[in-house]
Amino acid sequence: MKHHPYFENLNSSTAITAVFSCPGRFEEKKGLPCAGKTGKALDFILKHLHFQGFRLKRSLIGITNAWDKIEYKRKTERSEASNEEIVDSNNIARLNRDLLTTKYAIAFGQKALLALELVKKTYRPDLIIIKSIHLSPRNINFMIKTDIDGNELKKGEKGNTEKRLAVITTEIKNNSGNLFS
């Protein structure tokens, strides 16, 4: 099977697709979506999500991006597409095709959410969108300041990343309306 830096497993019969903003340098290098630290964060979260009795993993879900072109500072002088590019009708039609077998889409970040909401409005009123923050290390560290018990996470403490990812996992479960356990 040919690998592509912006999507994975989209032709399978998966009902769940994780949607990110766009592929970057790690995805370009590996030829797979959601690589590097963001990919490790996704793998951690999937390991703690269950759907219809199955623990999720990459091979059981689809992965795609709100924007299919590779973006990173050294290559394109930016790290994401503009909102105008995301909402372009050709891009939304492409994303809709990516989501052909998807019933549940997890929007990892604002760009993914923007694109998914437009897919839902334009093509797929039945699409269920589950909101999450983007899984970049910078975003996780900036957005998550306490663990799932409300304890402050002190800078530099061992295990903080896993504690932050546990918070995100819990939020995904809550945002899914009991779809995930």
Short mmCIF file of C-alpha atoms in Angstrom, two decimals:
data_model
loop_
_atom_site.label_atom_id
_atom_site.label_comp_id
_atom_site.label_asym_id
_atom_site.label_seq_id
_atom_site.Cartn_x
_atom_site.Cartn_y
_atom_site.Cartn_z
CA MET A 1 0.00 0.00 0.00
CA LYS A 2 1.35 3.43 -0.94
CA HIS A 3 1.91 5.78 1.98
CA HIS A 4 1.07 9.46 1.87
CA PRO A 5 1.95 12.16 4.40
CA TYR A 6 -1.58 13.55 4.65
CA PHE A 7 -3.79 10.45 5.01
CA GLU A 8 -3.86 6.86 6.25
CA ASN A 9 -6.48 4.07 6.23
CA LEU A 10 -9.14 6.12 4.44
CA ASN A 11 -10.18 3.31 2.10
CA SER A 12 -10.82 0.92 4.96
CA SER A 13 -14.23 0.40 6.52
CA THR A 14 -13.34 2.56 9.51
CA ALA A 15 -16.11 4.56 11.12
CA ILE A 16 -13.69 6.89 12.93
CA THR A 17 -11.26 9.36 11.41
CA ALA A 18 -8.81 11.63 13.24
CA VAL A 19 -8.47 14.96 11.44
CA PHE A 20 -5.47 17.25 11.96
CA SER A 21 -4.54 20.57 10.32
CA CYS A 22 -1.86 19.64 7.76
CA PRO A 23 1.22 17.48 7.27
CA GLY A 24 4.58 18.97 8.25
CA ARG A 25 8.24 18.06 8.03
CA PHE A 26 7.99 14.84 10.06
CA GLU A 27 5.10 13.63 7.93
CA GLU A 28 7.04 14.49 4.77
CA LYS A 29 10.10 12.61 6.01
CA LYS A 30 8.18 9.48 7.10
CA GLY A 31 5.56 9.58 4.35
CA LEU A 32 2.83 9.07 6.95
CA PRO A 33 0.32 11.42 8.59
CA CYS A 34 0.59 12.46 12.19
CA ALA A 35 4.25 11.59 12.73
CA GLY A 36 6.75 12.90 15.26
CA LYS A 37 5.64 13.93 18.74
CA THR A 38 2.10 14.66 17.57
CA GLY A 39 1.88 11.08 16.32
CA LYS A 40 3.18 9.73 19.63
CA ALA A 41 0.52 11.78 21.43
CA LEU A 42 -2.16 10.35 19.12
CA ASP A 43 -0.94 6.80 19.77
CA PHE A 44 -1.11 7.41 23.54
CA ILE A 45 -4.66 8.75 23.32
CA LEU A 46 -5.86 5.94 21.05
CA LYS A 47 -4.45 3.37 23.48
CA HIS A 48 -6.80 4.80 26.13
CA LEU A 49 -9.95 5.04 23.99
CA HIS A 50 -12.36 2.17 23.45
CA PHE A 51 -15.03 2.03 20.75
CA GLN A 52 -17.61 -0.76 20.67
CA GLY A 53 -15.44 -2.88 22.94
CA PHE A 54 -12.20 -2.42 20.99
CA ARG A 55 -9.16 -0.43 22.08
CA LEU A 56 -8.39 2.01 19.30
CA LYS A 57 -5.13 2.05 17.37
CA ARG A 58 -3.99 3.55 14.09
CA SER A 59 -4.92 0.50 12.06
CA LEU A 60 -8.56 0.80 13.24
CA ILE A 61 -9.10 4.45 12.34
CA GLY A 62 -8.58 6.78 9.42
CA ILE A 63 -6.26 9.77 9.65
CA THR A 64 -6.40 12.81 7.41
CA ASN A 65 -5.83 16.56 7.43
CA ALA A 66 -7.91 19.68 6.91
CA TRP A 67 -5.27 20.71 4.34
CA ASP A 68 -3.48 18.11 2.23
CA LYS A 69 -0.38 20.08 1.35
CA ILE A 70 2.84 19.84 3.39
CA GLU A 71 3.55 23.01 5.37
CA TYR A 72 6.53 23.91 7.56
CA LYS A 73 8.59 27.05 8.03
CA ARG A 74 11.73 25.96 6.21
CA LYS A 75 9.78 24.71 3.18
CA THR A 76 6.78 27.07 2.87
CA GLU A 77 7.56 29.83 5.40
CA ARG A 78 4.45 28.87 7.40
CA SER A 79 3.18 25.98 9.48
CA GLU A 80 -0.48 25.86 8.41
CA ALA A 81 -2.83 26.82 5.64
CA SER A 82 -4.91 29.97 5.95
CA ASN A 83 -8.57 29.74 6.92
CA GLU A 84 -9.43 30.88 3.39
CA GLU A 85 -7.52 27.92 1.93
CA ILE A 86 -9.12 25.51 4.41
CA VAL A 87 -12.68 26.59 3.52
CA ASP A 88 -12.06 26.65 -0.24
CA SER A 89 -14.77 24.55 -1.91
CA ASN A 90 -12.24 22.28 -3.65
CA ASN A 91 -10.48 21.57 -0.36
CA ILE A 92 -13.76 20.83 1.44
CA ALA A 93 -14.83 18.52 -1.40
CA ARG A 94 -11.47 16.71 -1.08
CA LEU A 95 -11.92 16.32 2.68
CA ASN A 96 -15.46 15.04 2.16
CA ARG A 97 -14.07 12.35 -0.18
CA ASP A 98 -11.49 11.46 2.48
CA LEU A 99 -14.33 10.94 4.96
CA LEU A 100 -16.42 8.68 2.73
CA THR A 101 -16.67 5.83 5.26
CA THR A 102 -16.44 8.04 8.36
CA LYS A 103 -19.31 8.38 10.81
CA TYR A 104 -17.31 9.98 13.63
CA ALA A 105 -14.54 12.53 13.08
CA ILE A 106 -12.25 13.73 15.85
CA ALA A 107 -11.20 17.30 15.11
CA PHE A 108 -7.72 17.83 16.55
CA GLY A 109 -7.46 21.62 16.55
CA GLN A 110 -9.26 24.65 15.15
CA LYS A 111 -8.29 24.16 11.49
CA ALA A 112 -9.64 20.60 11.56
CA LEU A 113 -12.82 21.76 13.30
CA LEU A 114 -13.34 24.57 10.78
CA ALA A 115 -13.01 22.15 7.85
CA LEU A 116 -15.16 19.42 9.44
CA GLU A 117 -17.97 21.81 10.29
CA LEU A 118 -18.07 22.91 6.65
CA VAL A 119 -18.06 19.29 5.42
CA LYS A 120 -20.97 18.61 7.77
CA LYS A 121 -22.89 21.69 6.62
CA THR A 122 -22.21 21.16 2.90
CA TYR A 123 -22.21 17.38 2.43
CA ARG A 124 -22.67 15.31 5.56
CA PRO A 125 -25.30 16.47 8.05
CA ASP A 126 -25.03 13.04 9.72
CA LEU A 127 -21.29 13.42 10.46
CA ILE A 128 -20.59 13.46 14.20
CA ILE A 129 -17.70 15.76 15.10
CA ILE A 130 -15.82 15.29 18.36
CA LYS A 131 -13.73 18.30 19.37
CA SER A 132 -10.21 18.18 20.79
CA ILE A 133 -7.21 20.45 20.98
CA HIS A 134 -4.36 19.92 18.54
CA LEU A 135 -1.76 17.46 19.81
CA SER A 136 1.40 19.46 19.11
CA PRO A 137 3.69 19.52 22.16
CA ARG A 138 3.57 23.32 22.33
CA ASN A 139 -0.22 23.34 22.30
CA ILE A 140 -0.53 20.57 24.89
CA ASN A 141 1.88 22.32 27.26
CA PHE A 142 0.19 25.71 26.79
CA MET A 143 -3.41 24.50 27.08
CA ILE A 144 -3.28 21.84 29.82
CA LYS A 145 -2.15 23.21 33.20
CA THR A 146 -3.69 20.62 35.58
CA ASP A 147 -4.01 16.83 35.63
CA ILE A 148 -7.35 14.99 35.54
CA ASP A 149 -7.70 15.46 39.32
CA GLY A 150 -7.17 19.21 39.08
CA ASN A 151 -3.62 19.16 40.47
CA GLU A 152 -1.30 21.80 39.03
CA LEU A 153 1.34 20.43 36.67
CA LYS A 154 4.69 21.95 37.60
CA LYS A 155 7.12 22.69 34.81
CA GLY A 156 9.77 20.03 34.28
CA GLU A 157 8.16 17.28 36.35
CA LYS A 158 8.48 13.76 35.03
CA GLY A 159 5.26 12.35 33.56
CA ASN A 160 3.63 15.69 32.75
CA THR A 161 3.11 14.83 29.08
CA GLU A 162 1.22 11.65 29.93
CA LYS A 163 -0.85 13.53 32.53
CA ARG A 164 -1.74 16.18 29.95
CA LEU A 165 -2.64 13.52 27.39
CA ALA A 166 -4.85 11.80 29.98
CA VAL A 167 -6.75 15.10 30.32
CA ILE A 168 -7.21 15.29 26.54
CA THR A 169 -8.32 11.65 26.43
CA THR A 170 -10.93 12.33 29.12
CA GLU A 171 -12.15 15.41 27.22
CA ILE A 172 -12.52 13.36 24.03
CA LYS A 173 -14.53 10.75 25.91
CA ASN A 174 -16.75 13.46 27.40
CA ASN A 175 -17.15 15.30 24.07
CA SER A 176 -18.09 12.05 22.33
CA GLY A 177 -21.36 11.65 24.21
CA ASN A 178 -20.37 8.21 25.55
CA LEU A 179 -19.30 7.00 22.10
CA PHE A 180 -15.84 6.30 23.51
CA SER A 181 -15.04 4.75 26.86
#
